[in-house]
Tab-separated table of C-alpha atoms in Angstrom:
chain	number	residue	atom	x	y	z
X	15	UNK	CA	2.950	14.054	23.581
X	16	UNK	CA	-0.181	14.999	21.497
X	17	UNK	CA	1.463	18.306	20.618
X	18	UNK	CA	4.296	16.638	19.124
X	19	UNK	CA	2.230	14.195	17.468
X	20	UNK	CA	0.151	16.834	15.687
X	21	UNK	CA	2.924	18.229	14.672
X	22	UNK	CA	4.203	15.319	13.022
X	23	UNK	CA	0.647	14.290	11.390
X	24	UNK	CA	0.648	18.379	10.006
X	25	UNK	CA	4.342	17.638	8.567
X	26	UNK	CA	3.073	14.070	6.795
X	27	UNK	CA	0.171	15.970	5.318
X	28	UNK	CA	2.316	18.917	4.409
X	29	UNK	CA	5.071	16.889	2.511
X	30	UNK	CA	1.975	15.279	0.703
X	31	UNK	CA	0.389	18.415	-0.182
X	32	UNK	CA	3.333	20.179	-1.439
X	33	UNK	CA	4.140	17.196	-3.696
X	34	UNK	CA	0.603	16.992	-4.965
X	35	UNK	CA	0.814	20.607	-5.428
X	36	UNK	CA	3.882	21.069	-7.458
X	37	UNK	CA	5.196	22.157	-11.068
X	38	UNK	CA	8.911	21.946	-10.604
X	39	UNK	CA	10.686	18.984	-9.506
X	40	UNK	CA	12.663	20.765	-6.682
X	41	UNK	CA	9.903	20.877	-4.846
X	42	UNK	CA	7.735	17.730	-5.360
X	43	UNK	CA	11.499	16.677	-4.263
X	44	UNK	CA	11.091	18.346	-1.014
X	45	UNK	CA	7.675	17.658	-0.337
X	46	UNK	CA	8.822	14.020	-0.930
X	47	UNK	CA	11.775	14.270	2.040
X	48	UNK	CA	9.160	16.681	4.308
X	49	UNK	CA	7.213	13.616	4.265
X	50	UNK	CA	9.606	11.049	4.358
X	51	UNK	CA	10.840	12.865	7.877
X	52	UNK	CA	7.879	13.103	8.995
X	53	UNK	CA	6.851	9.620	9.479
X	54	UNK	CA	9.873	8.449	10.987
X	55	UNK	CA	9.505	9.672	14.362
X	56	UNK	CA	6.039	7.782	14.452
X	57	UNK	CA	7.864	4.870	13.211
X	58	UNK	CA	10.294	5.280	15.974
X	59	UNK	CA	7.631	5.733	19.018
X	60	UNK	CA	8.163	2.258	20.064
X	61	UNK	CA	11.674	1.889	21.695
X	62	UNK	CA	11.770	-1.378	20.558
X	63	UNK	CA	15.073	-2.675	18.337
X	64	UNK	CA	12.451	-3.853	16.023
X	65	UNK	CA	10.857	-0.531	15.236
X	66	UNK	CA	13.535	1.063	15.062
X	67	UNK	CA	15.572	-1.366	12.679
X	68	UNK	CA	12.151	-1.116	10.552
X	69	UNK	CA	12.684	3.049	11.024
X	70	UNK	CA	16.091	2.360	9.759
X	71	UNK	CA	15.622	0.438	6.631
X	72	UNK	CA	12.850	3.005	6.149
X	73	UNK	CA	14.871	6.023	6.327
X	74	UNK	CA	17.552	4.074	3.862
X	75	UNK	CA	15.350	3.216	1.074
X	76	UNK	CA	13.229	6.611	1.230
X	77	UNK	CA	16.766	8.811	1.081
X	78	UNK	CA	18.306	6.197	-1.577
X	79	UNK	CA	15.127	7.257	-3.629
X	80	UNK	CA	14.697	10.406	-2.646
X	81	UNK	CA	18.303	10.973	-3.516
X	82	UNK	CA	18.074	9.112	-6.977
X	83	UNK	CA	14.665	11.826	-8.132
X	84	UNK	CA	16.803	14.848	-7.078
X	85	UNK	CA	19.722	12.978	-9.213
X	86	UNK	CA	17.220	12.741	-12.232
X	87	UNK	CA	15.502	16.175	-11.961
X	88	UNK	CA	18.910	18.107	-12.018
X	89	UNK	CA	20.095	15.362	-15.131
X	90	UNK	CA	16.685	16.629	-16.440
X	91	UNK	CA	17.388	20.252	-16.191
X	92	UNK	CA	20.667	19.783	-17.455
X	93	UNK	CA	19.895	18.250	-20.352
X	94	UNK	CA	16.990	20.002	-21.523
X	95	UNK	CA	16.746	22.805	-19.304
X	96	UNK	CA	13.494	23.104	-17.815
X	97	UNK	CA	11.962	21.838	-14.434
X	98	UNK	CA	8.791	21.363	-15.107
X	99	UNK	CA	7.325	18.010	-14.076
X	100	UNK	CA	4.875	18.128	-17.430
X	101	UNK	CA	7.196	18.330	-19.593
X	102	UNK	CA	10.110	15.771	-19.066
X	103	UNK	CA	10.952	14.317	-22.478
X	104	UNK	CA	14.683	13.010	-22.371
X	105	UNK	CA	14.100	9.273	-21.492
X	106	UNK	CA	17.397	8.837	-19.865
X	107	UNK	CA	15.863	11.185	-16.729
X	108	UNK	CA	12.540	9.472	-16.923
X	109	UNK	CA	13.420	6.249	-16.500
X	110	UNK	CA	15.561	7.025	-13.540
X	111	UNK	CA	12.771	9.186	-12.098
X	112	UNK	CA	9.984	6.209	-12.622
X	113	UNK	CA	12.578	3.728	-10.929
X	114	UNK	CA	12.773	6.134	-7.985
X	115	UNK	CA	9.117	6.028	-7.338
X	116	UNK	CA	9.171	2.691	-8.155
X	117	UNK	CA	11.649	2.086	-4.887
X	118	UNK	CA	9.663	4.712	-3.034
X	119	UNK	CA	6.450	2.888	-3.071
X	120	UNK	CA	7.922	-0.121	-2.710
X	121	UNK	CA	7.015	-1.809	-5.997
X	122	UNK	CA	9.128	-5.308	-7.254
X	123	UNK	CA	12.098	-5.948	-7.938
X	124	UNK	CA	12.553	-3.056	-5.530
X	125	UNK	CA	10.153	-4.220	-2.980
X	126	UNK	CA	12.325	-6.132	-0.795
X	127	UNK	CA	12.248	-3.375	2.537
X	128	UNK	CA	8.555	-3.241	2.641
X	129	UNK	CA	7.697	-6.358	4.417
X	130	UNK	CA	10.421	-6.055	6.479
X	131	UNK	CA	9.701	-1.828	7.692
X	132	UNK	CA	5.985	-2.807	7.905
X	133	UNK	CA	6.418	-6.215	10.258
X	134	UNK	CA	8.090	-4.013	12.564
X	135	UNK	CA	6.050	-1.591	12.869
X	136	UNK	CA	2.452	-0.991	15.142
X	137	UNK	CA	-0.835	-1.589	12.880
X	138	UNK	CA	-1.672	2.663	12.988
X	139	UNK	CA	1.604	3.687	11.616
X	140	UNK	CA	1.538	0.627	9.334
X	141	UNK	CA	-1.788	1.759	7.829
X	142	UNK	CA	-0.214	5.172	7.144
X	143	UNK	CA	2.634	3.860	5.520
X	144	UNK	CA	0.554	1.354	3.531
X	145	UNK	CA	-2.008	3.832	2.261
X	146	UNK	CA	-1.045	7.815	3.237
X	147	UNK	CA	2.831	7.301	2.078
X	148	UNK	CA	1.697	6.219	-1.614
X	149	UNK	CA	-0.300	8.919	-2.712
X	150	UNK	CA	2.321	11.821	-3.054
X	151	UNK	CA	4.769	9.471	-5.338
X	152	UNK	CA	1.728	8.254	-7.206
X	153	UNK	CA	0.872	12.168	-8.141
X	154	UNK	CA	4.168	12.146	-9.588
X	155	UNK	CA	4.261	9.259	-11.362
X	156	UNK	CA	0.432	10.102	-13.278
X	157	UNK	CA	1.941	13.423	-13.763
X	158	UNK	CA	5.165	12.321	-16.180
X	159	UNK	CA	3.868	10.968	-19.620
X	160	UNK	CA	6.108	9.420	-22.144
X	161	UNK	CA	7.451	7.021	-19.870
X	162	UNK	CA	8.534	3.819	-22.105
X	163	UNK	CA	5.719	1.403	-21.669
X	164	UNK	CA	7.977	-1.720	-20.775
X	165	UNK	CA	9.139	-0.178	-18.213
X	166	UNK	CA	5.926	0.278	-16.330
X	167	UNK	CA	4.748	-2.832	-17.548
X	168	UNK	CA	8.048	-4.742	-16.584
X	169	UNK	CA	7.286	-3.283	-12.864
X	170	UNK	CA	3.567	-3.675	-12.390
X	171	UNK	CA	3.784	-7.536	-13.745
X	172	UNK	CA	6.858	-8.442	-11.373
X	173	UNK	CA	5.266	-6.594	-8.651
X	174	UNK	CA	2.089	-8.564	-8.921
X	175	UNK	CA	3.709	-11.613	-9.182
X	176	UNK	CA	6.011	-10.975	-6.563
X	177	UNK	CA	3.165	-9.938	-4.385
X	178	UNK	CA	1.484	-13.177	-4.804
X	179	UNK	CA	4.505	-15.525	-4.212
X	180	UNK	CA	5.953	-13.869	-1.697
X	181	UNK	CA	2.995	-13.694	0.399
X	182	UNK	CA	2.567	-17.544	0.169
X	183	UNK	CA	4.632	-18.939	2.979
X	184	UNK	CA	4.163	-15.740	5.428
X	185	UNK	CA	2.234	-16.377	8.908
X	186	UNK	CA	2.751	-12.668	10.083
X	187	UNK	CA	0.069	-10.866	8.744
X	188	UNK	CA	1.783	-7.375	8.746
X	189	UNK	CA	4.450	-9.311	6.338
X	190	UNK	CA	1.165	-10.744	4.503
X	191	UNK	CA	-0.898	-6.811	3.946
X	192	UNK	CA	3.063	-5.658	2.749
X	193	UNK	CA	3.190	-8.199	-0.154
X	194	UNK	CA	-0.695	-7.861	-1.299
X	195	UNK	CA	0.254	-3.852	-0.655
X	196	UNK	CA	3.036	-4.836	-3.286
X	197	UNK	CA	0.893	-6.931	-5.761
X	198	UNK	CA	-1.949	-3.803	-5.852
X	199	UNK	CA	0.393	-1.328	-6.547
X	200	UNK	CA	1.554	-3.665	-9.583
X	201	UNK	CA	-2.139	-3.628	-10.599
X	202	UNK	CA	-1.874	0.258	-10.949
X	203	UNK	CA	1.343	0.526	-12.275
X	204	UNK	CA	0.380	-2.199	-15.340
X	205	UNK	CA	-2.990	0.235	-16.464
X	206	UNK	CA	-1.541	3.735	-15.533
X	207	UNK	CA	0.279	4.378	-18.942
X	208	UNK	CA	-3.022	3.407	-20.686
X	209	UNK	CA	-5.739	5.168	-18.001
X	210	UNK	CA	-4.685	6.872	-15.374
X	211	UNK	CA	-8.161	7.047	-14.103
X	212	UNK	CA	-8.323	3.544	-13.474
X	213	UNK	CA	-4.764	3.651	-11.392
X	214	UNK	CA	-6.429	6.088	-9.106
X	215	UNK	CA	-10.239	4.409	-8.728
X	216	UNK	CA	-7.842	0.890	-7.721
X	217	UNK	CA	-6.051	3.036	-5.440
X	218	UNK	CA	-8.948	4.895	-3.543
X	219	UNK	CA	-10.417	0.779	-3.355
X	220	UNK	CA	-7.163	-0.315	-1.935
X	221	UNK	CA	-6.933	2.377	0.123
X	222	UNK	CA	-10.851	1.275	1.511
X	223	UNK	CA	-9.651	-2.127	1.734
X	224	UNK	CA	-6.165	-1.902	3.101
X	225	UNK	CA	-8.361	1.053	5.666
X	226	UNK	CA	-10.792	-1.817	7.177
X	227	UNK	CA	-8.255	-4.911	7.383
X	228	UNK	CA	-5.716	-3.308	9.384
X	229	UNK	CA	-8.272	-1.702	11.738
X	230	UNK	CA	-10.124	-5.037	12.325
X	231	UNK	CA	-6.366	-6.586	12.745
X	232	UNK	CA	-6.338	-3.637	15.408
X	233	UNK	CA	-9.255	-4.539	17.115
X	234	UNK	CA	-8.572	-8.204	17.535
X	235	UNK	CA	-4.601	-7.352	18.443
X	236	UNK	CA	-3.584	-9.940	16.470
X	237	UNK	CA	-0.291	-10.207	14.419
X	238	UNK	CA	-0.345	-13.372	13.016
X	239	UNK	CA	-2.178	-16.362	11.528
X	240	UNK	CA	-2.491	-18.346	14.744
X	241	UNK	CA	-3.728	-15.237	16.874
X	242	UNK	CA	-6.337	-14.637	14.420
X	243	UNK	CA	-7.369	-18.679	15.303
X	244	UNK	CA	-8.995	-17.010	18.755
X	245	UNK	CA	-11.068	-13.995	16.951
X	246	UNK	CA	-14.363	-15.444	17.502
X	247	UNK	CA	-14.141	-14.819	21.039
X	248	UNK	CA	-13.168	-11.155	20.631
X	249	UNK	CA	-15.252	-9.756	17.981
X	250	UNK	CA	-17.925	-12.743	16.878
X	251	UNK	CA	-19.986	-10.385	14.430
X	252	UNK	CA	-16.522	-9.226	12.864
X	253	UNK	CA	-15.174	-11.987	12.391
X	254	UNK	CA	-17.653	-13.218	10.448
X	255	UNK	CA	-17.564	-10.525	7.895
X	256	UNK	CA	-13.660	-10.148	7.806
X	257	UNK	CA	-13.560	-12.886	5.322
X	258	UNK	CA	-15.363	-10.532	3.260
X	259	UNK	CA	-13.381	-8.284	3.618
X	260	UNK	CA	-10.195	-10.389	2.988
X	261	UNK	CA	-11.632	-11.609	-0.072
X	262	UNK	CA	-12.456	-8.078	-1.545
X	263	UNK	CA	-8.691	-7.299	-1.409
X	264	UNK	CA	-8.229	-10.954	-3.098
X	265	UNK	CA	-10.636	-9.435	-5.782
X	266	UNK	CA	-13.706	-12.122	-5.647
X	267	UNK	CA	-16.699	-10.728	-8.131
X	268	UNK	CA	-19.439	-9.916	-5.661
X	269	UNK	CA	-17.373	-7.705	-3.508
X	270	UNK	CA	-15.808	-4.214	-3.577
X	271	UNK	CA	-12.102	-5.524	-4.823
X	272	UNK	CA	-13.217	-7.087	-7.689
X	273	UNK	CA	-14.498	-4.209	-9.248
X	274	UNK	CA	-10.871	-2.163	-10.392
X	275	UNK	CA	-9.304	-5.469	-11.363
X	276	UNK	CA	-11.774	-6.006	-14.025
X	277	UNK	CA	-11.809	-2.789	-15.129
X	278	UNK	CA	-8.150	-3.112	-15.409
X	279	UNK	CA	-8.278	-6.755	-17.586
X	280	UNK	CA	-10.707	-5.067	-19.796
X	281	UNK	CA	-8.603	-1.863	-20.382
X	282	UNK	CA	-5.636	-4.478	-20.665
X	283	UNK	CA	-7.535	-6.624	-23.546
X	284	UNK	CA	-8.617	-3.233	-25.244
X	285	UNK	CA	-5.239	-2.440	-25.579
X	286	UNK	CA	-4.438	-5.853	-27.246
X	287	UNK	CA	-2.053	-6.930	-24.376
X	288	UNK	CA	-4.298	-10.117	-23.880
X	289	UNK	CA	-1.616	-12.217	-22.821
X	290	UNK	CA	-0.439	-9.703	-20.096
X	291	UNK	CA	-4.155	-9.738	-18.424
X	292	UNK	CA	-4.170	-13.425	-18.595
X	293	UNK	CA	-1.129	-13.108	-16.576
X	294	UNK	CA	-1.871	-10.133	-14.262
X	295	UNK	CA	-5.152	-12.238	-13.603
X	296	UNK	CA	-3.450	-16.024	-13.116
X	297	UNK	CA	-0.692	-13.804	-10.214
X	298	UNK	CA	-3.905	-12.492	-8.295
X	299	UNK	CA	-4.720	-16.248	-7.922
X	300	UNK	CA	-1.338	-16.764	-5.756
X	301	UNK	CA	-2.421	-13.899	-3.446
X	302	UNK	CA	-5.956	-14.949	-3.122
X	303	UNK	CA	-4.851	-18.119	-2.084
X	304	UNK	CA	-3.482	-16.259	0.864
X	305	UNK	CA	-6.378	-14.246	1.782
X	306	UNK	CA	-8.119	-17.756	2.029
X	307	UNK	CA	-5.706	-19.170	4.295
X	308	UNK	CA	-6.389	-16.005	6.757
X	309	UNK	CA	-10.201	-16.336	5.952
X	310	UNK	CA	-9.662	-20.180	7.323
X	311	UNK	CA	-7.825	-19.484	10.264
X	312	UNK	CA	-10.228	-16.804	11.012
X	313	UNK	CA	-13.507	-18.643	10.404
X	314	UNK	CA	-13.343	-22.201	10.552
X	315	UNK	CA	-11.371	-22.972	12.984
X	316	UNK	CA	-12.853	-22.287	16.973
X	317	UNK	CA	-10.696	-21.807	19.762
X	318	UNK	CA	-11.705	-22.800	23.143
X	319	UNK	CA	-14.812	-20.735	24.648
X	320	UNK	CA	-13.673	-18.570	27.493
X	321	UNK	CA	-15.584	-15.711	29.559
X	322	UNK	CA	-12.717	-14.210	29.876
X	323	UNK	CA	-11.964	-13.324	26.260
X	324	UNK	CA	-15.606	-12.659	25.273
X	325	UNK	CA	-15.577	-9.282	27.043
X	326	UNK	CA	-13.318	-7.161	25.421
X	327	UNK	CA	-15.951	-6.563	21.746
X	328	UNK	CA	-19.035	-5.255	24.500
X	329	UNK	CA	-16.580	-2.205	25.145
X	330	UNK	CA	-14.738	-1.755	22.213
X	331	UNK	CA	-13.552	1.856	21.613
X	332	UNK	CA	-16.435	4.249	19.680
X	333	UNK	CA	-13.735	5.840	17.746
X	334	UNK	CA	-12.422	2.342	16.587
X	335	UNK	CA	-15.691	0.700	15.288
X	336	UNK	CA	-17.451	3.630	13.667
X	337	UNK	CA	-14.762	3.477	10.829
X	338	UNK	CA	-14.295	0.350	10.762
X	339	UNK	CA	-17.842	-0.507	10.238
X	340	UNK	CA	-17.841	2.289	7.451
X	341	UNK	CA	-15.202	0.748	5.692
X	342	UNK	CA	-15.906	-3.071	5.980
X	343	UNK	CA	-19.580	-1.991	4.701
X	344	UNK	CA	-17.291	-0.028	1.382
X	345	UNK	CA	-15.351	-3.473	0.987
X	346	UNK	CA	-18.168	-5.269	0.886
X	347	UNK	CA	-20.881	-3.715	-0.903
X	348	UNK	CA	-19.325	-1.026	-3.116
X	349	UNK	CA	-19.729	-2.970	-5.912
């Protein structure tokens, strides 16, 4: 029902807005929950057990976090007795309020529901929990300073790592855009104590990224490695640039994804945390590796030619293609 649908999109950009807008942690708490409730009826549109398991481990995780903030906020205003999101200086409450976001966005060693909610989801709600679900924790977490720096550290290496192993012996490529979701967010997370800036330009390129490789995965219908094998058929000209596109998210230099990651290693290296860059940059190895193996079953390989299957990219949806060719043409040549 498009009515009820609307109404759900207005609540998911609600919840967002009232966290972004926020001084007092009661209610960036409840924009938090507005928009945690908001997204699981789209999660749930699918009767399917699978989407609604995925809706279920959702709901889990987001309340367990949700639950842990409101925890750390009242701790907060216990112990120092103030609300004010600026000001939080007891560390106790600020490391329990940076783990919480940590779970809500889904970074390592609390990562593990991500690929699970997103593989059983549809590719439209998976994009909104991959990109639109992120920002409202992320205002919080650029809005509390004196965080301890291992902490953030601690999560953004393990993330990235994590994202880069984990995404290694994956052949469902919802599974595959959770765990490089996973090893960008660790990307932000290592740089945001030392410029915040930086988190949000790698977030706004993710975000570009993320945008035109789920809507190209939408165009071809394809969920995993092998369906991606009979692309060329479908969409010839996209196909040809997805690579690209696959390789900006891996970070190669000429391309749109390369650009925050340096940024980031130089940042890293001003800071004199050389050997954490040299790691940060060996982990986004594992997940380009990855990204090539979808680039290869995309490109190189060429299924059988069939009339059939060349039809559907003559009369692909308007309303599909003109964002998707302004975002591929971002993740390519933004640089």
């Amino acid at each position: 029902n498009p009515y009820i649908l609307a109404t759900l999109l207005f609540g998911l950009g609600l919840g967002t807005t009232i966290t972004f807008a926020s001084s007092h942690w009661l209610l960036a708490w409840m924009g938090l929950e507005i928009n945690t409730l908001a997204i699981i009826p789209l999660m749930a549109q699918h009767h399917h057990p699978r989407a609604v398991e995925a809706t279920t481990k959702y709901f889990l995780t987001q309340a367990t976090a949700a639950a842990m903030l409101l925890f750390a906020s009242t701790t907060n205003a216990w112990l120092t007795g103030q609300w004010d999101i600026q000001q939080m200086s007891h560390p106790f409450p600020l490391t329990l309020i940076t783990l919480a976001l940590a779970l809500k966005i889904g970074l390592a060693p609390m990562h593990t529901w991500l690929p699970e909610v997103l593989q059983g989801l549809d590719l439209t709600t998976g994009l909104v929990l991959s990109t639109w679900q992120k920002l409202a924790p992320f205002a919080l977490l650029l809005q509390i300073h004196n965080v301890n720096p291992t902490i953030l550290v601690t999560l953004g290496l393990a993330s990235t790592l994590v994202g880069g192993w984990g995404g290694l012996n994956q052949t469902q490529l919802r599974k595959v855009l959770a765990y490089s979701s996973i090893a960008h967010l660790g990307w932000m997370i290592l740089i945001l104590q030392y410029s915040p800036s930086l988190t949000l330009l790698a977030l706004l390129t993710y975000f570009v990224m993320t945008f035109s490789t789920f809507l190209v995965f939408k165009l071809n219908k394809s969920t995993s490695i092998n369906a991606l094998a009979i692309s060329w058929t479908k969409a010839p000209i996209l196909t040809s640039l997805t690579p690209l596109v696959l390789l900006s998210l891996g970070g190669l230099p000429p391309l749109t994804g390369f650009m925050p990651k340096w940024l980031i290693l130089q940042e890293l290296a001003k800071q004199d945390l050389a050997p954490l860059a040299t790691l940060a940059a060996l982990s986004a190895l594992l997940s380009l590796y990855f990204y090539l193996r979808i680039s290869y079953a995309m490109t190189l390989t060429m299924s059988p030619n069939n009339l059939t299957g060349v039809t559907p990219w003559r009369f692909s949806s308007p309303q599909l293609t003109l964002p998707l060719a302004i975002a591929t043409t971002a993740t390519i040549s933004l640089l």
